mmCIF file of C-alpha atoms in Angstrom:
data_model
loop_
_atom_site.group_PDB
_atom_site.id
_atom_site.type_symbol
_atom_site.label_atom_id
_atom_site.label_comp_id
_atom_site.label_asym_id
_atom_site.label_seq_id
_atom_site.Cartn_x
_atom_site.Cartn_y
_atom_site.Cartn_z
ATOM 1 C CA UNK A 490 -125.477 -43.345 -45.509
ATOM 2 C CA UNK A 491 -127.209 -41.240 -48.177
ATOM 3 C CA UNK A 492 -130.540 -41.947 -46.472
ATOM 4 C CA UNK A 493 -129.169 -40.879 -43.118
ATOM 5 C CA UNK A 494 -127.881 -37.661 -44.729
ATOM 6 C CA UNK A 495 -131.373 -36.957 -46.088
ATOM 7 C CA UNK A 496 -132.863 -37.776 -42.681
ATOM 8 C CA UNK A 497 -130.497 -35.300 -40.997
ATOM 9 C CA UNK A 498 -131.238 -32.644 -43.657
ATOM 10 C CA UNK A 499 -134.985 -32.950 -42.992
ATOM 11 C CA UNK A 500 -134.514 -33.154 -39.249
ATOM 12 C CA UNK A 501 -132.320 -30.068 -38.816
ATOM 13 C CA UNK A 502 -134.422 -28.152 -41.358
ATOM 14 C CA UNK A 503 -137.572 -29.013 -39.384
ATOM 15 C CA UNK A 504 -135.942 -27.682 -36.195
ATOM 16 C CA UNK A 505 -134.787 -24.441 -37.888
ATOM 17 C CA UNK A 506 -138.157 -22.722 -37.360
ATOM 18 C CA UNK A 507 -139.417 -21.250 -34.057
ATOM 19 C CA UNK A 508 -143.055 -22.308 -34.634
ATOM 20 C CA UNK A 509 -142.028 -25.906 -35.332
ATOM 21 C CA UNK A 510 -139.737 -25.938 -32.280
ATOM 22 C CA UNK A 511 -142.632 -24.594 -30.184
ATOM 23 C CA UNK A 512 -144.781 -27.504 -31.451
ATOM 24 C CA UNK A 513 -142.049 -30.039 -30.577
ATOM 25 C CA UNK A 514 -141.662 -28.416 -27.127
ATOM 26 C CA UNK A 515 -145.407 -28.714 -26.472
ATOM 27 C CA UNK A 516 -145.533 -32.332 -27.696
ATOM 28 C CA UNK A 517 -142.517 -33.292 -25.557
ATOM 29 C CA UNK A 518 -144.836 -32.700 -22.580
ATOM 30 C CA UNK A 519 -147.459 -35.095 -24.020
ATOM 31 C CA UNK A 520 -149.786 -35.651 -27.008
ATOM 32 C CA UNK A 521 -152.085 -32.785 -28.063
ATOM 33 C CA UNK A 522 -154.779 -32.036 -30.640
ATOM 34 C CA UNK A 523 -153.796 -29.693 -33.508
ATOM 35 C CA UNK A 524 -156.123 -26.988 -32.125
ATOM 36 C CA UNK A 525 -154.068 -26.864 -28.908
ATOM 37 C CA UNK A 526 -150.775 -26.739 -30.833
ATOM 38 C CA UNK A 527 -152.145 -23.849 -32.906
ATOM 39 C CA UNK A 528 -153.451 -21.765 -29.985
ATOM 40 C CA UNK A 529 -150.159 -20.016 -28.931
ATOM 41 C CA UNK A 530 -148.908 -19.583 -32.522
ATOM 42 C CA UNK A 531 -149.468 -16.268 -34.347
ATOM 43 C CA UNK A 532 -150.634 -17.881 -37.614
ATOM 44 C CA UNK A 533 -153.599 -19.449 -39.416
ATOM 45 C CA UNK A 534 -154.594 -23.097 -38.986
ATOM 46 C CA UNK A 535 -153.495 -23.952 -42.581
ATOM 47 C CA UNK A 536 -150.010 -22.604 -41.737
ATOM 48 C CA UNK A 537 -149.927 -24.749 -38.601
ATOM 49 C CA UNK A 538 -150.916 -27.793 -40.707
ATOM 50 C CA UNK A 539 -148.091 -26.991 -43.116
ATOM 51 C CA UNK A 540 -145.552 -26.871 -40.256
ATOM 52 C CA UNK A 541 -147.028 -30.108 -38.907
ATOM 53 C CA UNK A 542 -146.436 -31.681 -42.333
ATOM 54 C CA UNK A 543 -142.739 -30.682 -42.189
ATOM 55 C CA UNK A 544 -142.421 -32.188 -38.689
ATOM 56 C CA UNK A 545 -144.129 -35.416 -39.810
ATOM 57 C CA UNK A 546 -141.954 -35.701 -42.957
ATOM 58 C CA UNK A 547 -138.881 -35.341 -40.715
ATOM 59 C CA UNK A 548 -140.165 -38.169 -38.491
ATOM 60 C CA UNK A 549 -140.313 -35.887 -35.440
ATOM 61 C CA UNK A 550 -144.077 -36.053 -34.954
ATOM 62 C CA UNK A 551 -146.871 -38.457 -35.841
ATOM 63 C CA UNK A 552 -150.556 -37.614 -35.921
ATOM 64 C CA UNK A 553 -153.777 -39.568 -36.059
ATOM 65 C CA UNK A 554 -157.261 -38.386 -36.909
ATOM 66 C CA UNK A 555 -160.101 -39.862 -34.872
ATOM 67 C CA UNK A 556 -163.472 -38.430 -35.832
ATOM 68 C CA UNK A 557 -162.916 -34.701 -36.333
ATOM 69 C CA UNK A 558 -159.897 -34.408 -34.021
ATOM 70 C CA UNK A 559 -156.290 -34.863 -35.211
ATOM 71 C CA UNK A 560 -154.048 -35.726 -32.249
ATOM 72 C CA UNK A 561 -150.255 -35.297 -32.486
ATOM 73 C CA UNK A 562 -147.478 -37.018 -30.552
ATOM 74 C CA UNK A 563 -143.677 -36.772 -30.434
ATOM 75 C CA UNK A 564 -141.483 -39.477 -32.039
ATOM 76 C CA UNK A 565 -138.419 -39.533 -29.751
ATOM 77 C CA UNK A 566 -136.297 -41.588 -32.217
ATOM 78 C CA UNK A 567 -135.810 -38.744 -34.719
ATOM 79 C CA UNK A 568 -134.459 -36.295 -32.136
ATOM 80 C CA UNK A 569 -132.089 -39.042 -30.965
ATOM 81 C CA UNK A 570 -130.571 -39.125 -34.461
ATOM 82 C CA UNK A 571 -129.788 -35.393 -34.239
ATOM 83 C CA UNK A 572 -128.455 -35.883 -30.708
ATOM 84 C CA UNK A 573 -126.155 -38.712 -31.887
ATOM 85 C CA UNK A 574 -124.736 -36.581 -34.683
ATOM 86 C CA UNK A 575 -123.939 -33.710 -32.298
ATOM 87 C CA UNK A 576 -122.496 -36.086 -29.663
ATOM 88 C CA UNK A 577 -120.184 -37.639 -32.268
ATOM 89 C CA UNK A 578 -118.793 -34.169 -33.084
ATOM 90 C CA UNK A 579 -118.295 -33.433 -29.377
ATOM 91 C CA UNK A 580 -116.369 -36.700 -28.942
ATOM 92 C CA UNK A 581 -114.138 -35.712 -31.852
ATOM 93 C CA UNK A 582 -113.235 -32.256 -30.606
ATOM 94 C CA UNK A 583 -112.796 -33.397 -26.990
ATOM 95 C CA UNK A 584 -110.328 -35.987 -28.331
ATOM 96 C CA UNK A 585 -108.604 -33.157 -30.224
ATOM 97 C CA UNK A 586 -108.300 -31.085 -27.004
ATOM 98 C CA UNK A 587 -107.025 -34.140 -25.099
ATOM 99 C CA UNK A 588 -104.258 -34.581 -27.676
ATOM 100 C CA UNK A 589 -103.389 -30.882 -27.438
ATOM 101 C CA UNK A 590 -103.233 -31.216 -23.630
ATOM 102 C CA UNK A 591 -100.976 -34.265 -23.893
ATOM 103 C CA UNK A 592 -98.710 -32.420 -26.302
ATOM 104 C CA UNK A 593 -98.458 -29.377 -24.013
ATOM 105 C CA UNK A 594 -97.728 -31.650 -21.019
ATOM 106 C CA UNK A 595 -94.950 -33.352 -22.999
ATOM 107 C CA UNK A 596 -93.092 -30.080 -23.621
ATOM 108 C CA UNK A 597 -89.945 -29.570 -21.497
ATOM 109 C CA UNK A 598 -90.703 -27.331 -18.506
ATOM 110 C CA UNK A 599 -89.515 -23.766 -18.858
ATOM 111 C CA UNK A 600 -86.856 -22.982 -16.241
ATOM 112 C CA UNK A 601 -87.944 -20.361 -13.672
ATOM 113 C CA UNK A 602 -85.717 -17.286 -13.706
ATOM 114 C CA UNK A 603 -83.419 -17.328 -10.671
ATOM 115 C CA UNK A 604 -84.696 -14.812 -8.068
ATOM 116 C CA UNK A 605 -81.268 -14.639 -6.371
ATOM 117 C CA UNK A 606 -79.699 -12.867 -9.363
ATOM 118 C CA UNK B 703 -135.278 -15.295 -25.578
ATOM 119 C CA UNK B 704 -135.890 -13.843 -29.040
ATOM 120 C CA UNK B 705 -132.128 -13.793 -29.638
ATOM 121 C CA UNK B 706 -131.817 -17.403 -28.598
ATOM 122 C CA UNK B 707 -134.639 -18.308 -31.003
ATOM 123 C CA UNK B 708 -132.759 -16.590 -33.847
ATOM 124 C CA UNK B 709 -129.553 -18.365 -32.773
ATOM 125 C CA UNK B 710 -131.314 -21.737 -32.870
ATOM 126 C CA UNK B 711 -132.893 -20.918 -36.263
ATOM 127 C CA UNK B 712 -129.460 -20.145 -37.743
ATOM 128 C CA UNK B 713 -127.832 -23.089 -36.010
ATOM 129 C CA UNK B 714 -130.285 -25.779 -37.120
ATOM 130 C CA UNK B 715 -130.489 -24.229 -40.604
ATOM 131 C CA UNK B 716 -126.683 -24.352 -40.866
ATOM 132 C CA UNK B 717 -126.733 -28.065 -39.932
ATOM 133 C CA UNK B 718 -129.506 -28.874 -42.470
ATOM 134 C CA UNK B 719 -127.040 -29.242 -45.360
ATOM 135 C CA UNK B 720 -124.758 -32.246 -45.990
ATOM 136 C CA UNK B 721 -121.820 -30.125 -47.259
ATOM 137 C CA UNK B 722 -121.937 -27.897 -44.169
ATOM 138 C CA UNK B 723 -122.194 -30.949 -41.865
ATOM 139 C CA UNK B 724 -119.173 -32.457 -43.679
ATOM 140 C CA UNK B 725 -117.243 -29.225 -42.975
ATOM 141 C CA UNK B 726 -118.230 -29.321 -39.278
ATOM 142 C CA UNK B 727 -117.233 -33.020 -39.123
ATOM 143 C CA UNK B 728 -113.819 -32.252 -40.611
ATOM 144 C CA UNK B 729 -113.255 -29.264 -38.277
ATOM 145 C CA UNK B 730 -114.283 -31.307 -35.228
ATOM 146 C CA UNK B 731 -111.039 -33.258 -35.835
ATOM 147 C CA UNK B 732 -108.974 -30.036 -35.830
ATOM 148 C CA UNK B 733 -108.509 -26.699 -37.658
ATOM 149 C CA UNK B 734 -108.074 -26.778 -41.445
ATOM 150 C CA UNK B 735 -107.470 -24.372 -44.326
ATOM 151 C CA UNK B 736 -110.434 -23.727 -46.668
ATOM 152 C CA UNK B 737 -108.662 -25.605 -49.484
ATOM 153 C CA UNK B 738 -108.674 -28.786 -47.399
ATOM 154 C CA UNK B 739 -112.347 -28.335 -46.464
ATOM 155 C CA UNK B 740 -113.176 -27.907 -50.145
ATOM 156 C CA UNK B 741 -111.239 -30.953 -51.422
ATOM 157 C CA UNK B 742 -113.851 -33.710 -50.716
ATOM 158 C CA UNK B 743 -116.848 -31.517 -51.658
ATOM 159 C CA UNK B 744 -118.333 -31.751 -55.176
ATOM 160 C CA UNK B 745 -118.605 -27.970 -55.672
ATOM 161 C CA UNK B 746 -116.696 -24.831 -56.613
ATOM 162 C CA UNK B 747 -114.582 -22.848 -54.139
ATOM 163 C CA UNK B 748 -117.065 -19.912 -54.178
ATOM 164 C CA UNK B 749 -119.835 -22.346 -53.131
ATOM 165 C CA UNK B 750 -117.640 -23.631 -50.304
ATOM 166 C CA UNK B 751 -117.034 -20.025 -49.198
ATOM 167 C CA UNK B 752 -120.788 -19.439 -49.212
ATOM 168 C CA UNK B 753 -121.372 -22.485 -46.977
ATOM 169 C CA UNK B 754 -118.535 -21.313 -44.730
ATOM 170 C CA UNK B 755 -120.320 -17.951 -44.427
ATOM 171 C CA UNK B 756 -123.508 -19.714 -43.226
ATOM 172 C CA UNK B 757 -121.494 -21.706 -40.652
ATOM 173 C CA UNK B 758 -119.744 -18.543 -39.416
ATOM 174 C CA UNK B 759 -123.031 -16.583 -39.184
ATOM 175 C CA UNK B 760 -124.436 -19.442 -37.080
ATOM 176 C CA UNK B 761 -121.403 -19.240 -34.766
ATOM 177 C CA UNK B 762 -120.387 -22.822 -35.539
ATOM 178 C CA UNK B 763 -117.069 -21.985 -37.178
ATOM 179 C CA UNK B 764 -114.576 -19.127 -37.072
ATOM 180 C CA UNK B 765 -111.900 -18.453 -39.666
ATOM 181 C CA UNK B 766 -108.807 -16.302 -39.875
ATOM 182 C CA UNK B 767 -106.806 -15.273 -42.907
ATOM 183 C CA UNK B 768 -103.022 -15.200 -42.517
ATOM 184 C CA UNK B 769 -101.257 -14.244 -45.732
ATOM 185 C CA UNK B 770 -103.091 -16.074 -48.508
ATOM 186 C CA UNK B 771 -104.389 -18.920 -46.356
ATOM 187 C CA UNK B 772 -107.771 -18.831 -44.537
ATOM 188 C CA UNK B 773 -107.777 -21.326 -41.660
ATOM 189 C CA UNK B 774 -111.067 -22.494 -40.106
ATOM 190 C CA UNK B 775 -111.780 -23.887 -36.637
ATOM 191 C CA UNK B 776 -114.845 -25.240 -34.850
ATOM 192 C CA UNK B 777 -116.615 -23.159 -32.165
ATOM 193 C CA UNK B 778 -117.889 -25.825 -29.717
ATOM 194 C CA UNK B 779 -120.240 -23.417 -27.905
ATOM 195 C CA UNK B 780 -122.781 -23.166 -30.728
ATOM 196 C CA UNK B 781 -123.262 -26.925 -31.039
ATOM 197 C CA UNK B 782 -123.735 -27.029 -27.256
ATOM 198 C CA UNK B 783 -126.732 -24.706 -27.639
ATOM 199 C CA UNK B 784 -128.373 -27.175 -30.054
ATOM 200 C CA UNK B 785 -127.455 -30.050 -27.736
ATOM 201 C CA UNK B 786 -129.060 -28.262 -24.759
ATOM 202 C CA UNK B 787 -132.292 -27.672 -26.660
ATOM 203 C CA UNK B 788 -132.555 -31.356 -27.646
ATOM 204 C CA UNK B 789 -131.627 -32.532 -24.116
ATOM 205 C CA UNK B 790 -134.356 -30.345 -22.631
ATOM 206 C CA UNK B 791 -136.930 -32.033 -24.919
ATOM 207 C CA UNK B 792 -135.641 -35.472 -23.917
ATOM 208 C CA UNK B 793 -135.971 -34.588 -20.214
ATOM 209 C CA UNK B 794 -139.572 -33.527 -20.854
ATOM 210 C CA UNK B 795 -140.674 -36.679 -22.637
ATOM 211 C CA UNK B 796 -138.830 -38.981 -20.235
ATOM 212 C CA UNK B 797 -140.719 -37.237 -17.406
ATOM 213 C CA UNK B 798 -143.925 -37.824 -19.386
ATOM 214 C CA UNK B 799 -143.135 -41.572 -19.701
ATOM 215 C CA UNK B 800 -142.266 -41.743 -15.980
ATOM 216 C CA UNK B 801 -145.672 -40.292 -15.104
ATOM 217 C CA UNK B 802 -147.379 -42.778 -17.440
ATOM 218 C CA UNK B 803 -145.440 -45.604 -15.760
ATOM 219 C CA UNK B 804 -146.434 -44.377 -12.310
ATOM 220 C CA UNK B 805 -150.073 -44.171 -13.402
ATOM 221 C CA UNK B 806 -150.027 -47.715 -14.827
ATOM 222 C CA UNK B 807 -148.373 -49.018 -11.643
ATOM 223 C CA UNK B 808 -151.097 -47.348 -9.545
ATOM 224 C CA UNK B 809 -153.921 -49.221 -11.334
ATOM 225 C CA UNK B 810 -155.488 -52.080 -9.324
ATOM 226 C CA UNK B 811 -154.077 -55.435 -10.436
ATOM 227 C CA UNK B 812 -156.353 -57.436 -12.708
ATOM 228 C CA UNK B 813 -157.393 -60.712 -11.057
ATOM 229 C CA UNK B 814 -156.119 -63.831 -12.845
ATOM 230 C CA UNK B 815 -158.924 -66.033 -14.163
ATOM 231 C CA UNK B 816 -159.288 -69.078 -11.872
ATOM 232 C CA UNK B 817 -157.832 -72.144 -13.631
ATOM 233 C CA UNK B 818 -159.804 -74.509 -11.354
ATOM 234 C CA UNK B 819 -163.145 -73.520 -12.919
#
Protein backbone atom coordinates (compact mmCIF):
# COMPACT_ATOMS: atom_id res chain seq x y z
CA UNK A 1 0.00 0.00 0.00
CA UNK A 2 2.82 2.37 0.99
CA UNK A 3 4.72 1.30 -2.12
CA UNK A 4 1.72 1.96 -4.32
CA UNK A 5 1.38 5.42 -2.73
CA UNK A 6 5.03 6.15 -3.58
CA UNK A 7 4.47 4.81 -7.10
CA UNK A 8 1.48 7.13 -7.57
CA UNK A 9 3.44 10.09 -6.12
CA UNK A 10 6.24 9.54 -8.65
CA UNK A 11 3.83 8.84 -11.48
CA UNK A 12 1.63 11.93 -11.08
CA UNK A 13 4.70 14.09 -10.37
CA UNK A 14 6.32 12.83 -13.59
CA UNK A 15 3.17 13.78 -15.54
CA UNK A 16 2.99 17.27 -13.96
CA UNK A 17 5.48 18.75 -16.46
CA UNK A 18 4.69 19.71 -20.08
CA UNK A 19 8.11 18.58 -21.42
CA UNK A 20 7.76 15.16 -19.79
CA UNK A 21 4.18 14.81 -21.08
CA UNK A 22 5.44 15.73 -24.57
CA UNK A 23 8.04 12.93 -24.28
CA UNK A 24 5.36 10.42 -23.18
CA UNK A 25 3.12 11.57 -26.06
CA UNK A 26 5.92 11.03 -28.58
CA UNK A 27 6.83 7.61 -27.14
CA UNK A 28 3.17 6.49 -27.15
CA UNK A 29 3.49 6.57 -30.96
CA UNK A 30 6.57 4.29 -30.85
CA UNK A 31 10.16 4.05 -29.54
CA UNK A 32 12.55 6.93 -30.30
CA UNK A 33 16.18 7.91 -29.72
CA UNK A 34 16.81 10.66 -27.13
CA UNK A 35 17.92 13.05 -29.91
CA UNK A 36 14.45 12.82 -31.49
CA UNK A 37 12.71 13.35 -28.13
CA UNK A 38 14.88 16.43 -27.55
CA UNK A 39 14.32 18.04 -30.97
CA UNK A 40 10.91 19.77 -30.31
CA UNK A 41 11.78 20.74 -26.71
CA UNK A 42 13.11 24.25 -25.95
CA UNK A 43 15.92 23.05 -23.64
CA UNK A 44 19.44 21.61 -23.53
CA UNK A 45 20.19 17.90 -23.92
CA UNK A 46 21.24 17.59 -20.22
CA UNK A 47 17.80 18.96 -19.23
CA UNK A 48 16.12 16.41 -21.50
CA UNK A 49 18.20 13.65 -19.86
CA UNK A 50 17.10 14.89 -16.45
CA UNK A 51 13.42 14.73 -17.47
CA UNK A 52 14.05 11.28 -18.94
CA UNK A 53 15.46 10.21 -15.56
CA UNK A 54 12.24 11.34 -13.82
CA UNK A 55 10.14 9.39 -16.35
CA UNK A 56 12.30 6.27 -15.89
CA UNK A 57 12.19 6.51 -12.06
CA UNK A 58 8.38 6.69 -12.32
CA UNK A 59 8.36 3.54 -14.47
CA UNK A 60 6.75 5.37 -17.40
CA UNK A 61 9.66 4.98 -19.81
CA UNK A 62 12.58 2.60 -20.25
CA UNK A 63 15.69 3.29 -22.29
CA UNK A 64 18.55 1.24 -23.64
CA UNK A 65 21.89 2.37 -24.98
CA UNK A 66 23.24 0.51 -28.00
CA UNK A 67 26.54 1.92 -29.22
CA UNK A 68 26.20 5.70 -29.01
CA UNK A 69 22.40 5.80 -29.35
CA UNK A 70 20.03 5.67 -26.35
CA UNK A 71 16.58 4.51 -27.48
CA UNK A 72 13.50 5.13 -25.30
CA UNK A 73 10.18 3.28 -25.17
CA UNK A 74 6.91 3.67 -23.25
CA UNK A 75 6.04 1.30 -20.36
CA UNK A 76 2.23 1.07 -20.60
CA UNK A 77 1.86 -0.54 -17.12
CA UNK A 78 2.69 2.64 -15.17
CA UNK A 79 0.06 4.77 -16.93
CA UNK A 80 -2.46 1.99 -16.24
CA UNK A 81 -1.84 2.45 -12.51
CA UNK A 82 -2.76 6.15 -12.78
CA UNK A 83 -5.77 5.23 -14.93
CA UNK A 84 -6.96 2.69 -12.32
CA UNK A 85 -6.73 5.25 -9.53
CA UNK A 86 -8.79 7.80 -11.47
CA UNK A 87 -11.34 5.15 -12.56
CA UNK A 88 -11.82 4.06 -8.93
CA UNK A 89 -12.68 7.67 -7.98
CA UNK A 90 -15.13 7.91 -10.89
CA UNK A 91 -16.86 4.70 -9.76
CA UNK A 92 -17.20 6.17 -6.28
CA UNK A 93 -18.76 9.46 -7.30
CA UNK A 94 -21.04 7.86 -9.91
CA UNK A 95 -22.29 5.58 -7.11
CA UNK A 96 -22.83 8.72 -5.00
CA UNK A 97 -24.90 10.34 -7.80
CA UNK A 98 -26.89 7.11 -8.27
CA UNK A 99 -27.80 7.14 -4.57
CA UNK A 100 -28.81 10.81 -4.81
CA UNK A 101 -30.98 9.96 -7.85
CA UNK A 102 -32.62 7.08 -5.99
CA UNK A 103 -33.29 9.33 -3.02
CA UNK A 104 -34.86 12.04 -5.20
CA UNK A 105 -37.00 9.41 -6.98
CA UNK A 106 -38.20 8.12 -3.61
CA UNK A 107 -39.56 11.52 -2.54
CA UNK A 108 -43.37 11.87 -2.68
CA UNK A 109 -44.43 13.65 -5.88
CA UNK A 110 -45.38 17.27 -5.44
CA UNK A 111 -49.05 17.80 -6.28
CA UNK A 112 -49.63 20.00 -9.37
CA UNK A 113 -51.60 23.14 -8.56
CA UNK A 114 -55.17 22.79 -9.84
CA UNK A 115 -55.60 24.87 -13.03
CA UNK A 116 -59.40 24.95 -12.62
CA UNK A 117 -59.17 27.18 -9.53
CA UNK B 1 -3.59 24.62 -25.71
CA UNK B 2 -1.26 26.50 -23.37
CA UNK B 3 -4.10 26.79 -20.85
CA UNK B 4 -4.79 23.09 -21.05
CA UNK B 5 -1.08 22.40 -20.45
CA UNK B 6 -1.20 24.57 -17.31
CA UNK B 7 -4.40 22.81 -16.23
CA UNK B 8 -2.74 19.41 -16.63
CA UNK B 9 0.39 20.61 -14.78
CA UNK B 10 -1.73 21.73 -11.80
CA UNK B 11 -3.92 18.65 -11.96
CA UNK B 12 -1.16 16.03 -11.99
CA UNK B 13 0.84 18.03 -9.42
CA UNK B 14 -2.22 18.11 -7.13
CA UNK B 15 -2.54 14.31 -7.42
CA UNK B 16 1.19 13.73 -6.70
CA UNK B 17 0.70 13.87 -2.91
CA UNK B 18 -0.77 11.08 -0.74
CA UNK B 19 -2.64 13.48 1.60
CA UNK B 20 -4.29 15.26 -1.34
CA UNK B 21 -5.20 11.91 -2.97
CA UNK B 22 -6.70 10.79 0.38
CA UNK B 23 -8.83 13.98 0.39
CA UNK B 24 -9.99 13.34 -3.20
CA UNK B 25 -10.77 9.70 -2.28
CA UNK B 26 -12.87 10.81 0.69
CA UNK B 27 -14.72 13.47 -1.36
CA UNK B 28 -15.42 10.99 -4.16
CA UNK B 29 -17.75 9.28 -1.64
CA UNK B 30 -19.61 12.55 -0.97
CA UNK B 31 -19.14 16.13 0.34
CA UNK B 32 -17.46 16.59 3.73
CA UNK B 33 -16.51 19.39 6.11
CA UNK B 34 -12.77 20.22 6.37
CA UNK B 35 -12.67 18.82 9.92
CA UNK B 36 -13.67 15.39 8.63
CA UNK B 37 -11.10 15.55 5.81
CA UNK B 38 -8.43 16.44 8.36
CA UNK B 39 -9.25 13.68 10.88
CA UNK B 40 -7.33 10.74 9.27
CA UNK B 41 -4.39 12.92 8.13
CA UNK B 42 -1.23 13.10 10.28
CA UNK B 43 -0.88 16.90 10.03
CA UNK B 44 -2.10 20.22 11.41
CA UNK B 45 -5.29 21.93 10.22
CA UNK B 46 -3.29 24.74 8.50
CA UNK B 47 -1.43 22.07 6.48
CA UNK B 48 -4.75 20.50 5.49
CA UNK B 49 -6.00 23.95 4.40
CA UNK B 50 -2.86 24.37 2.31
CA UNK B 51 -3.46 21.02 0.55
CA UNK B 52 -7.10 21.99 0.06
CA UNK B 53 -5.89 25.20 -1.62
CA UNK B 54 -3.79 23.16 -4.10
CA UNK B 55 -6.80 20.92 -4.87
CA UNK B 56 -9.06 23.96 -5.39
CA UNK B 57 -6.49 25.73 -7.63
CA UNK B 58 -6.34 22.55 -9.74
CA UNK B 59 -10.15 22.56 -10.05
CA UNK B 60 -10.45 19.17 -8.37
CA UNK B 61 -12.38 20.36 -5.33
CA UNK B 62 -14.65 23.28 -4.47
CA UNK B 63 -15.52 24.42 -0.96
CA UNK B 64 -18.09 26.71 0.58
CA UNK B 65 -18.18 28.23 4.04
CA UNK B 66 -21.57 28.41 5.75
CA UNK B 67 -21.36 29.87 9.24
CA UNK B 68 -18.25 28.36 10.80
CA UNK B 69 -18.21 25.19 8.71
CA UNK B 70 -16.35 24.89 5.36
CA UNK B 71 -17.80 22.02 3.31
CA UNK B 72 -15.83 20.51 0.41
CA UNK B 73 -17.05 18.63 -2.66
CA UNK B 74 -15.39 16.92 -5.62
CA UNK B 75 -15.43 18.53 -9.09
CA UNK B 76 -15.58 15.50 -11.44
CA UNK B 77 -14.67 17.54 -14.55
CA UNK B 78 -11.02 18.07 -13.61
CA UNK B 79 -10.30 14.37 -13.09
CA UNK B 80 -11.94 13.73 -16.47
CA UNK B 81 -9.30 15.95 -18.09
CA UNK B 82 -6.53 13.77 -16.63
CA UNK B 83 -8.44 10.64 -17.66
CA UNK B 84 -8.77 11.94 -21.25
CA UNK B 85 -5.04 12.64 -21.50
CA UNK B 86 -4.15 9.12 -20.31
CA UNK B 87 -6.79 7.51 -22.58
CA UNK B 88 -5.38 9.36 -25.59
CA UNK B 89 -1.92 7.89 -24.84
CA UNK B 90 -3.41 4.41 -24.50
CA UNK B 91 -5.17 4.76 -27.88
CA UNK B 92 -1.83 5.74 -29.44
CA UNK B 93 0.18 2.82 -28.12
CA UNK B 94 -2.58 0.29 -28.80
CA UNK B 95 -2.59 1.55 -32.41
CA UNK B 96 1.20 1.10 -32.41
CA UNK B 97 0.85 -2.53 -31.21
CA UNK B 98 -1.89 -3.17 -33.81
CA UNK B 99 0.45 -2.00 -36.57
CA UNK B 100 3.24 -4.21 -35.21
CA UNK B 101 0.81 -7.16 -35.17
CA UNK B 102 -0.26 -6.46 -38.74
CA UNK B 103 3.38 -6.26 -39.82
CA UNK B 104 4.25 -9.57 -38.13
CA UNK B 105 1.19 -11.22 -39.70
CA UNK B 106 2.28 -9.97 -43.14
CA UNK B 107 5.69 -11.70 -42.92
CA UNK B 108 6.04 -14.87 -45.04
CA UNK B 109 5.58 -17.98 -42.89
CA UNK B 110 8.79 -19.75 -41.96
CA UNK B 111 8.90 -23.26 -43.44
CA UNK B 112 8.92 -26.05 -40.83
CA UNK B 113 12.07 -28.17 -40.95
CA UNK B 114 11.26 -31.51 -42.63
CA UNK B 115 11.10 -34.24 -39.96
CA UNK B 116 11.62 -36.98 -42.59
CA UNK B 117 15.23 -35.93 -43.23
